[in-house]
Short mmCIF file of C-alpha atoms and ligand atoms in Angstrom, two decimals:
data_model
loop_
_atom_site.label_atom_id
_atom_site.label_comp_id
_atom_site.label_asym_id
_atom_site.label_seq_id
_atom_site.Cartn_x
_atom_site.Cartn_y
_atom_site.Cartn_z
CA MET A 23 62.35 -33.40 -73.68
CA ALA A 24 58.68 -32.86 -72.91
CA ILE A 25 57.36 -29.43 -71.97
CA GLU A 26 55.47 -29.92 -68.71
CA ARG A 27 53.60 -27.81 -66.20
CA THR A 28 53.91 -28.12 -62.45
CA PHE A 29 52.23 -26.48 -59.48
CA SER A 30 54.19 -24.53 -56.88
CA ILE A 31 53.39 -22.89 -53.57
CA ILE A 32 55.68 -20.34 -51.96
CA LYS A 33 54.73 -21.06 -48.35
CA PRO A 34 53.92 -18.69 -45.45
CA ASP A 35 57.39 -18.87 -43.86
CA ALA A 36 58.84 -17.52 -47.12
CA THR A 37 56.24 -14.81 -47.80
CA ALA A 38 56.65 -13.63 -44.17
CA ARG A 39 60.37 -13.10 -44.80
CA ASN A 40 59.77 -11.27 -48.11
CA LEU A 41 61.41 -14.06 -50.14
CA THR A 42 58.98 -14.31 -53.08
CA GLY A 43 61.36 -12.51 -55.44
CA ALA A 44 64.42 -14.46 -54.28
CA ILE A 45 62.61 -17.77 -54.80
CA ASN A 46 61.23 -16.66 -58.17
CA ALA A 47 64.77 -15.79 -59.25
CA MET A 48 65.91 -19.34 -58.41
CA ILE A 49 62.94 -20.74 -60.39
CA GLU A 50 63.69 -18.58 -63.43
CA GLN A 51 67.44 -19.19 -63.28
CA ALA A 52 66.67 -22.91 -63.58
CA GLY A 53 64.89 -22.23 -66.89
CA LEU A 54 61.33 -22.58 -65.61
CA ARG A 55 58.76 -19.99 -66.69
CA ILE A 56 56.19 -18.65 -64.20
CA ILE A 57 53.05 -18.73 -66.37
CA GLY A 58 50.51 -18.28 -63.56
CA GLN A 59 50.94 -16.63 -60.18
CA LYS A 60 48.80 -15.14 -57.42
CA ARG A 61 49.23 -14.27 -53.77
CA VAL A 62 46.34 -15.61 -51.70
CA ARG A 63 45.27 -16.67 -48.22
CA ILE A 64 44.13 -20.26 -48.54
CA THR A 65 41.21 -21.49 -46.47
CA ARG A 66 41.33 -24.38 -44.02
CA GLN A 67 39.12 -26.37 -46.39
CA GLN A 68 41.43 -25.72 -49.35
CA ALA A 69 44.48 -26.75 -47.30
CA GLU A 70 42.79 -29.94 -46.06
CA THR A 71 41.74 -30.85 -49.60
CA PHE A 72 45.16 -30.04 -51.03
CA TYR A 73 47.00 -32.19 -48.47
CA SER A 74 44.32 -34.90 -48.12
CA VAL A 75 46.87 -37.61 -49.03
CA HIS A 76 48.59 -36.77 -45.71
CA ARG A 77 45.36 -36.78 -43.64
CA GLU A 78 46.44 -39.74 -41.47
CA ARG A 79 49.98 -38.46 -40.88
CA PRO A 80 50.86 -37.16 -37.40
CA PHE A 81 51.89 -33.78 -38.84
CA PHE A 82 48.66 -33.18 -40.81
CA LYS A 83 47.05 -30.74 -38.35
CA GLU A 84 50.30 -28.79 -37.94
CA LEU A 85 50.71 -28.69 -41.73
CA VAL A 86 47.21 -27.29 -42.29
CA GLU A 87 47.60 -24.70 -39.50
CA PHE A 88 50.90 -23.57 -41.01
CA MET A 89 49.54 -23.29 -44.56
CA ILE A 90 46.68 -21.02 -43.42
CA SER A 91 48.88 -18.96 -41.06
CA GLY A 92 49.78 -16.34 -43.68
CA PRO A 93 49.75 -15.50 -47.36
CA VAL A 94 51.08 -17.96 -49.92
CA VAL A 95 51.97 -17.50 -53.58
CA VAL A 96 50.48 -20.19 -55.81
CA GLN A 97 52.15 -20.67 -59.17
CA VAL A 98 52.08 -22.62 -62.40
CA LEU A 99 55.57 -23.32 -63.74
CA GLU A 100 56.31 -24.49 -67.27
CA GLY A 101 59.41 -25.92 -68.90
CA ASP A 102 61.31 -29.00 -70.04
CA ASN A 103 60.74 -31.75 -67.49
CA ALA A 104 59.24 -29.11 -65.16
CA ILE A 105 58.01 -31.49 -62.45
CA ALA A 106 61.38 -33.14 -61.76
CA LYS A 107 63.28 -29.92 -62.46
CA TYR A 108 61.33 -27.95 -59.86
CA ARG A 109 61.83 -30.73 -57.30
CA ASP A 110 65.57 -30.37 -57.94
CA VAL A 111 65.34 -26.59 -57.56
CA MET A 112 63.47 -27.01 -54.24
CA GLY A 113 65.74 -29.69 -52.79
CA ALA A 114 64.75 -32.37 -50.26
CA THR A 115 61.66 -31.86 -48.06
CA ASP A 116 63.89 -31.65 -44.98
CA PRO A 117 66.22 -28.65 -45.43
CA ALA A 118 68.89 -30.47 -43.43
CA LYS A 119 69.01 -33.05 -46.24
CA ALA A 120 68.63 -30.62 -49.16
CA ALA A 121 71.47 -30.09 -51.65
CA ALA A 122 73.44 -26.84 -51.70
CA ASN A 123 71.90 -23.86 -53.51
CA THR A 124 68.37 -25.30 -53.46
CA ILE A 125 65.38 -23.25 -52.26
CA ARG A 126 64.98 -25.34 -49.12
CA LYS A 127 68.70 -25.45 -48.28
CA VAL A 128 69.04 -21.70 -48.69
CA HIS A 129 65.71 -20.52 -47.25
CA ALA A 130 63.70 -23.19 -45.37
CA LYS A 131 63.41 -23.08 -41.59
CA SER A 132 62.42 -26.72 -40.90
CA ILE A 133 60.79 -29.80 -42.46
CA GLY A 134 57.38 -28.22 -41.76
CA GLU A 135 58.23 -24.60 -42.61
CA ASN A 136 60.05 -25.57 -45.77
CA SER A 137 59.35 -22.53 -47.99
CA ALA A 138 58.08 -24.29 -51.12
CA HIS A 139 55.83 -27.04 -52.43
CA GLY A 140 56.06 -28.65 -55.86
CA SER A 141 53.95 -31.39 -57.46
CA ASP A 142 55.40 -34.89 -57.43
CA ALA A 143 53.89 -36.34 -60.66
CA PRO A 144 51.94 -35.32 -63.79
CA ASP A 145 48.55 -36.40 -62.41
CA THR A 146 49.00 -34.51 -59.14
CA ALA A 147 50.33 -31.47 -61.03
CA ALA A 148 47.16 -31.33 -63.15
CA LYS A 149 44.93 -31.78 -60.10
CA GLU A 150 46.78 -29.17 -58.01
CA ILE A 151 46.80 -26.60 -60.83
CA ALA A 152 43.05 -27.11 -61.33
CA GLN A 153 42.39 -26.57 -57.60
CA PHE A 154 43.83 -23.05 -57.66
CA PHE A 155 43.78 -21.72 -61.24
CA ALA A 156 41.12 -21.10 -63.87
CA GLY A 157 42.31 -21.66 -67.44
CA ASN A 158 42.36 -17.94 -68.25
CA GLU A 159 44.72 -17.25 -65.31
CA ILE A 160 47.49 -19.29 -66.94
CA VAL A 161 49.28 -17.51 -69.77
CA GLY A 162 52.08 -19.50 -71.39
P1 CMP B 13 55.24 -30.51 -49.20
O1 CMP B 13 56.15 -30.77 -50.34
O2 CMP B 13 54.35 -29.32 -49.28
O3 CMP B 13 54.33 -31.79 -48.99
C1 CMP B 13 53.85 -32.23 -47.74
C2 CMP B 13 54.39 -31.40 -46.62
O4 CMP B 13 54.27 -31.98 -45.35
C3 CMP B 13 55.87 -31.21 -46.80
O5 CMP B 13 56.13 -30.37 -47.89
C4 CMP B 13 56.29 -30.69 -45.45
O6 CMP B 13 56.15 -29.29 -45.35
C5 CMP B 13 55.27 -31.36 -44.55
N1 CMP B 13 55.93 -32.37 -43.73
C6 CMP B 13 56.48 -33.50 -44.15
N2 CMP B 13 56.99 -34.17 -43.10
C7 CMP B 13 56.75 -33.42 -42.01
C8 CMP B 13 57.05 -33.58 -40.64
N3 CMP B 13 57.70 -34.66 -40.19
N4 CMP B 13 56.65 -32.62 -39.81
C9 CMP B 13 55.96 -31.54 -40.27
N5 CMP B 13 55.66 -31.34 -41.58
C10 CMP B 13 56.06 -32.27 -42.43
#
């Protein structure tokens, strides 16, 4: 299987509840390696750029406000089939629909405050990693 990298955000609802370590444990238990990580406050401009694909959605403004409401932890994860694997570890976007023992089932508060983001495809993973990490901040 191919070794891939994916981009992750531990969102403000999770950092506010001191869940970074609990979520990282779920990531590592799934066999993914955290090869880049930093806790940051993202700017409105960064959030709008990051979620620009959702610009026309009714929840866009709420999503941006939420993502800048507190610290986040941005991460680069590496492993076999990392993009799909991390989406499995996160569970469905809506925690009510997420499988048991997934990050969102266990920790998320709602579809908006859903604790984690993960890239959905190789091209978006590369783009999202490049938005937040310089090459020398990723150590595999
Ligand atoms: P994420 O995986 O970060 O990608 C887009 C985000 O939009 C998603 O997680 C949710 O947090 C958010 N989102 C999707 N649907 C809704 C919704 N109906 N209401 C509020 N936020 C949403």
